[in-house]
Coordinates of C-alpha atoms and ligand atoms in Angstrom, one line a residue:
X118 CA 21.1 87.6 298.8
X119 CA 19.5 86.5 296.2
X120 CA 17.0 89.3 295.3
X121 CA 20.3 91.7 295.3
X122 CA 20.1 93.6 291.6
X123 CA 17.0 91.3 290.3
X124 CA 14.6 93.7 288.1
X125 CA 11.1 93.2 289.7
X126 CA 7.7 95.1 288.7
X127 CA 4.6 95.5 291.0
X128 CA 1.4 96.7 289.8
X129 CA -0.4 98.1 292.4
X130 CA 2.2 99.7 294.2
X131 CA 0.5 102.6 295.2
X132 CA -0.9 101.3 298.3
X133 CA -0.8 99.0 300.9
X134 CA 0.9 95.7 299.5
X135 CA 2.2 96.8 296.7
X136 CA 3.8 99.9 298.6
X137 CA 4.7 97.9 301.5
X138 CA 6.6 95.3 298.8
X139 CA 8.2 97.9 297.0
X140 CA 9.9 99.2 299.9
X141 CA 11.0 96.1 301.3
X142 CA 12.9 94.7 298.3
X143 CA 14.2 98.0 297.4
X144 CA 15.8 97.6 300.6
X145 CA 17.3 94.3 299.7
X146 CA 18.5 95.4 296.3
X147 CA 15.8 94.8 294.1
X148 CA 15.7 97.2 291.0
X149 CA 11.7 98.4 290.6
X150 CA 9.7 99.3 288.1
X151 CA 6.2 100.4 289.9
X152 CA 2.9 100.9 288.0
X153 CA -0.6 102.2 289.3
X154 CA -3.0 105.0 288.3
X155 CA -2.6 107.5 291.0
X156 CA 0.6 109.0 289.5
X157 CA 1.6 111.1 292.7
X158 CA 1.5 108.3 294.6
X159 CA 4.2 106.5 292.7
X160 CA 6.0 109.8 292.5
X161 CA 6.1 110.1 296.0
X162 CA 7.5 106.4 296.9
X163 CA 9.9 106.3 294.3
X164 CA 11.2 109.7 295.5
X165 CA 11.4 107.5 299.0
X166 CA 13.1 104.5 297.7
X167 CA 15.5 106.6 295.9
X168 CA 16.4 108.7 299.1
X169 CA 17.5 105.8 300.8
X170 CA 19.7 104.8 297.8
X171 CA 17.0 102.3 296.6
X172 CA 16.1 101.6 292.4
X173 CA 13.2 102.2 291.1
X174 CA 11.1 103.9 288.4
X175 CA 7.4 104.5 287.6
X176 CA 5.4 104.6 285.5
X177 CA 1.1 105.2 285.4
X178 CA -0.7 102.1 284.4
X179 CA -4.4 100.9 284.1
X180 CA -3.9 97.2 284.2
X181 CA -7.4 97.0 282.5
X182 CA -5.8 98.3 279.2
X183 CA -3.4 95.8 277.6
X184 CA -1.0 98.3 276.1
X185 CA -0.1 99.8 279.6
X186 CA 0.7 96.5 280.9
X187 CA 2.8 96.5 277.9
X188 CA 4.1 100.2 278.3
X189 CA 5.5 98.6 281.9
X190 CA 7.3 95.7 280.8
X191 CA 8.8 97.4 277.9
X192 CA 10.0 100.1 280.4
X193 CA 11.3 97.6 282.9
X194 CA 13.6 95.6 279.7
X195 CA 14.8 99.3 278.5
X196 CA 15.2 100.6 281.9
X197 CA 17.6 97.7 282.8
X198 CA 17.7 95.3 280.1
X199 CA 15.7 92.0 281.5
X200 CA 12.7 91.6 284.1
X201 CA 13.2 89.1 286.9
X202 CA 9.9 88.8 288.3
X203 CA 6.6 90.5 288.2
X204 CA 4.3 90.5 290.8
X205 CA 0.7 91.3 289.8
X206 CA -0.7 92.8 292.9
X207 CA -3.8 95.6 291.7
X208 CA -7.1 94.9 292.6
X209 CA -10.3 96.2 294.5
X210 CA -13.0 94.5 296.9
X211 CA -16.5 96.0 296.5
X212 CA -18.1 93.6 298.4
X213 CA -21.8 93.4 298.2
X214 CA -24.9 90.7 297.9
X215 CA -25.4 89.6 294.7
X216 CA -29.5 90.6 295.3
X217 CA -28.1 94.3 295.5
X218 CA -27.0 93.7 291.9
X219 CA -24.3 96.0 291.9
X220 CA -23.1 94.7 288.4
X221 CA -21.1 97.9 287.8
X222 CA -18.7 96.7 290.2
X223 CA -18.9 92.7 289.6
X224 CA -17.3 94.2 286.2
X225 CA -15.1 96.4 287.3
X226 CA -13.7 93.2 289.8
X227 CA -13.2 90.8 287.0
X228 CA -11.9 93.5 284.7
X229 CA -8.9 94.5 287.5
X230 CA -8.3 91.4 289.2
X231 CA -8.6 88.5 286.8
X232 CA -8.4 90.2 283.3
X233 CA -5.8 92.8 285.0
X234 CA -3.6 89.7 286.0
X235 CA -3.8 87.9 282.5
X236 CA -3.0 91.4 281.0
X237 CA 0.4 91.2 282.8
X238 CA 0.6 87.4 282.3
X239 CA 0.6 88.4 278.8
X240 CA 2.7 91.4 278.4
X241 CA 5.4 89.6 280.3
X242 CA 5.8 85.7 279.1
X243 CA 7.1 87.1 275.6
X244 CA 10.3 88.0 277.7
X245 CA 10.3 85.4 280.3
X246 CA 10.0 82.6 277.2
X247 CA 13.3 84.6 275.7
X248 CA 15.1 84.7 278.9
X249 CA 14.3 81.6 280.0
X250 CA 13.4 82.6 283.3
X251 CA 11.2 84.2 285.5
X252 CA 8.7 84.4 287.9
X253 CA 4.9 85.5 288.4
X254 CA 3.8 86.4 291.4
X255 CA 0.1 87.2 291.8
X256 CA -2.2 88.5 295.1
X257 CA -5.4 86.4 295.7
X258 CA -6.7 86.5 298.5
X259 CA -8.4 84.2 301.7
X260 CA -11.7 84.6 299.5
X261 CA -9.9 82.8 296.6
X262 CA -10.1 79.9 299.1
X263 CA -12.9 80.5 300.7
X264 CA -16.6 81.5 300.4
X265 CA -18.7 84.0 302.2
X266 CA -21.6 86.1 301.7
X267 CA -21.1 89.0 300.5
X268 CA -18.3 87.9 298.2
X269 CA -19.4 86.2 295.5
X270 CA -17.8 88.2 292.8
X271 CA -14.3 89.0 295.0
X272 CA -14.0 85.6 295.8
X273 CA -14.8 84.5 292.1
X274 CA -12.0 86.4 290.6
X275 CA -9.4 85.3 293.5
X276 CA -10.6 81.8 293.1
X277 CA -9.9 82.0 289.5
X278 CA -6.2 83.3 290.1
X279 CA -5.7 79.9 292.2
X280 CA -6.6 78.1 288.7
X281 CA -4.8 79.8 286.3
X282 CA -1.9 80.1 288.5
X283 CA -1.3 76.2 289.1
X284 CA -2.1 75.9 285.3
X285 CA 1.1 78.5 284.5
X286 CA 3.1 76.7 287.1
X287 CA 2.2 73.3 285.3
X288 CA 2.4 75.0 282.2
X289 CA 6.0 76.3 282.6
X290 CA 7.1 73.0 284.0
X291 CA 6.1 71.2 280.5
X292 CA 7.5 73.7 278.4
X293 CA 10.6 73.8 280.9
X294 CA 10.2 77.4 280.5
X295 CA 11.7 78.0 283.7
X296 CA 9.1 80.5 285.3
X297 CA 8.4 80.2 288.5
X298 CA 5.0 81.1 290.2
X299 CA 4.1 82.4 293.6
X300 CA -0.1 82.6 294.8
X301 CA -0.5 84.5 297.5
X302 CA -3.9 84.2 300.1
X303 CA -3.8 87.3 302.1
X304 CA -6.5 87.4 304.9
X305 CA -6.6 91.2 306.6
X306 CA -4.5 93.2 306.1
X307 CA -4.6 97.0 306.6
X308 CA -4.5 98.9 303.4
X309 CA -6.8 101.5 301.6
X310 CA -9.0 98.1 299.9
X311 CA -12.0 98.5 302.5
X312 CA -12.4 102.1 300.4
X313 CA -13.2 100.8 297.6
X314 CA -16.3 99.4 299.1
X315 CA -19.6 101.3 298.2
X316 CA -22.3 99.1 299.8
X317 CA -23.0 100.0 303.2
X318 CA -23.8 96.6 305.1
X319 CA -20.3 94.8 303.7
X320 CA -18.5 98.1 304.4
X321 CA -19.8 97.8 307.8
X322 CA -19.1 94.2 308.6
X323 CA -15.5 94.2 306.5
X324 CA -14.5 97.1 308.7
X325 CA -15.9 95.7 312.1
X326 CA -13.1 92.5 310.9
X327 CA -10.2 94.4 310.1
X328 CA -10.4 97.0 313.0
X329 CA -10.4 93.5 315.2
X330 CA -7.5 91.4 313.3
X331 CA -5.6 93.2 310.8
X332 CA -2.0 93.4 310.2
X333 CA 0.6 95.6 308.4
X334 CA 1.3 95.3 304.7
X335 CA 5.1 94.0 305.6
X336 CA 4.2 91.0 306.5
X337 CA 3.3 90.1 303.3
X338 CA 6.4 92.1 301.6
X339 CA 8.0 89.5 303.8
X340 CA 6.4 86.7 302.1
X341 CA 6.8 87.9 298.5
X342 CA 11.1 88.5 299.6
X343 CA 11.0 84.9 300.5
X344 CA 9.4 83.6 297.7
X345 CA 11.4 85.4 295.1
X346 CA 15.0 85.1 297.1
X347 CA 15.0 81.3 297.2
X348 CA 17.2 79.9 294.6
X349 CA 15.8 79.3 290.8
X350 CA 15.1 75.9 291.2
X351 CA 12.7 76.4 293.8
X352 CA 8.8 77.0 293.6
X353 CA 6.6 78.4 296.4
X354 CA 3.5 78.0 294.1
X355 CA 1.2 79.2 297.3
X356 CA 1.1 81.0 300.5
X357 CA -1.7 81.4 302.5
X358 CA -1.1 84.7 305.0
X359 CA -2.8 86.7 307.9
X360 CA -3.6 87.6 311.2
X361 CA -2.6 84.8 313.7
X362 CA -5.8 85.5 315.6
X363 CA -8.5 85.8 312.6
X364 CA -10.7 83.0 312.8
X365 CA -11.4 83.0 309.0
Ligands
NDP157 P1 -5.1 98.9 298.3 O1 -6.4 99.5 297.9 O2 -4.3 99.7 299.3 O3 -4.2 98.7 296.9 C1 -4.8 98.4 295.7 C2 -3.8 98.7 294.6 O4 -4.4 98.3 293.4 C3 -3.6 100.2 294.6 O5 -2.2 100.5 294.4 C4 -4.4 100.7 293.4 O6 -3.7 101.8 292.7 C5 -4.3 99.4 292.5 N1 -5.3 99.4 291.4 C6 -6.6 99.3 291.6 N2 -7.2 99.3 290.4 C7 -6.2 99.4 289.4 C8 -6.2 99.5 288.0 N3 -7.3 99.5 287.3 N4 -4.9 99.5 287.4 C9 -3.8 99.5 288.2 N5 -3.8 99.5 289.5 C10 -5.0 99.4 290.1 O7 -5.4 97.4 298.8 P2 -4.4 96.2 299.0 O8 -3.0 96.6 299.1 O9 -5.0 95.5 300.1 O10 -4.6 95.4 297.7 C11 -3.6 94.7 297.0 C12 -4.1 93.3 296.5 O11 -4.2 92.5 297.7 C13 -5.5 93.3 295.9 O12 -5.4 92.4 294.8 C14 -6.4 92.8 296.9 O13 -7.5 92.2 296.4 C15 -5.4 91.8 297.6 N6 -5.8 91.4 299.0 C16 -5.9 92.3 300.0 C17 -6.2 91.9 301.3 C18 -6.3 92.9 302.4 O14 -6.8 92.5 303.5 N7 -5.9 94.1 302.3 C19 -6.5 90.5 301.6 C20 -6.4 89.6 300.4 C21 -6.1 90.1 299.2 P3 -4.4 103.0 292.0 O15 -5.7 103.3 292.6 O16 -3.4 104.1 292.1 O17 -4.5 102.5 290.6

């Protein structure tokens, strides 16, 4: 296969997708580098992938602070000399109203999931540019496509992803920098994302949807294997992924 040997970094692979895609293309071959804050956590799976005669190392990264996205790529290029793809995965969902003005968290969302993603963006093109190849891979979300009350600021940072996304895949395509780009639209899917949730009336109704439709965190491994297995000439600039039965 394709993805056999191909140096691939995830951040947020300490849960649900991002642990659920580290496993599955450390199965396939993949060589990992795996970044997060909860260091045990990272321990813990590389310790797994390794056991079952996987490849991967960790190491602890905010992906608010530039230089740890940094510290990660440089670790992936020393570890084993290039960086295949990187798929920028962390992020948090504390849904609320806007009238609650929980402003803490609309600032903690955009710093994570839009300014974490075009921390990585920018840590890794330097290489990509040089290698002239490589591929982003980035988690949106249903709410990037989406609205619905409740959220405004979720769904404003995964809408943003869809932009700047298509803009590197255009992008890439002018400069024929040969970087591929994969958008990914989740809808529920069973993780530890409903925790970060501190508001008790979208806690309540966010849980009352994924205890009715949600589905395990391989199925999108899955996706993210396909899209990064195809050959280099092909794109899968979007998928849009979830529960067969969830309505919306
Ligand atoms: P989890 O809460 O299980 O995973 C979130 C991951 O993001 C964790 O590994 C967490 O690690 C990491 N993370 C959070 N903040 C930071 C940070 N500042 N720096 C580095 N890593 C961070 O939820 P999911 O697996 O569901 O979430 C993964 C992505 O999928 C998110 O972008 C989410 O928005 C998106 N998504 C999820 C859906 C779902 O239904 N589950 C649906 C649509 C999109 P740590 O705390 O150790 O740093």
């Amino acid at each position: 296969m394709a993805i056999q040997d191909k140096v691939i970094i995830i951040t947020g692979a300490s849960s649900g997708i991002g642990e659920a895609t580290a496993l599955m293309l450390a199965k396939h071959g993949a060589k990992l580098v795996l970044g997060a804050r909860r260091e045990e956590r990272l321990s813990e799976l590389c310790d797994t992938i390794r056991t079952a005669d996987g490849t991967a190392v960790y190491q602890v990264c905010d992906v608010t602070k530039p230089e740890d996205n940094d510290a990660l790529v440089s670790l992936a290029k020393h570890t084993y000399g290039r960086v295949d793809a990187i798929f920028l995965n962390a992020g948090l969902m504390p849904n609320s109203r806007l009238s609650a003005l929980h402003a803490d968290e609309w600032n903690a969302m955009i710093d994570v999931n839009l300014k974490g993603v075009l921390n990585g963006i920018k840590s890794v093109i330097p290489v990509f540019k040089e290698q002239h190849s490589g591929h982003v891979l980035a988690t949106s979300s249903v709410a990037g496509l989406k609205a619905y009350p409740g959220g405004a600021v979720y769904g404003a940072t995964k809408w943003a992803l869809r932009d700047l996304m298509e803009v590197l895949r255009m992008e890439s395509g002018l400069e024929t920098n040969r970087i591929r780009t994969t958008t990914l639209y989740p809808a529920a899917i069973r993780s530890e994302l409903l925790d970060t949730i501190s508001d008790a009336d979208s806690a309540r109704d966010m849980q009352h949807i994924y205890d009715t439709y949600q589905i395990d965190p391989e199925r999108i491994a899955r996706a993210v294997l396909f899209a990064i297995d195809l050959p280099e000439d092909t794109d899968v600039s979007e998928i849009t992924i979830g529960p067969t039965d969830q309505p919306w």
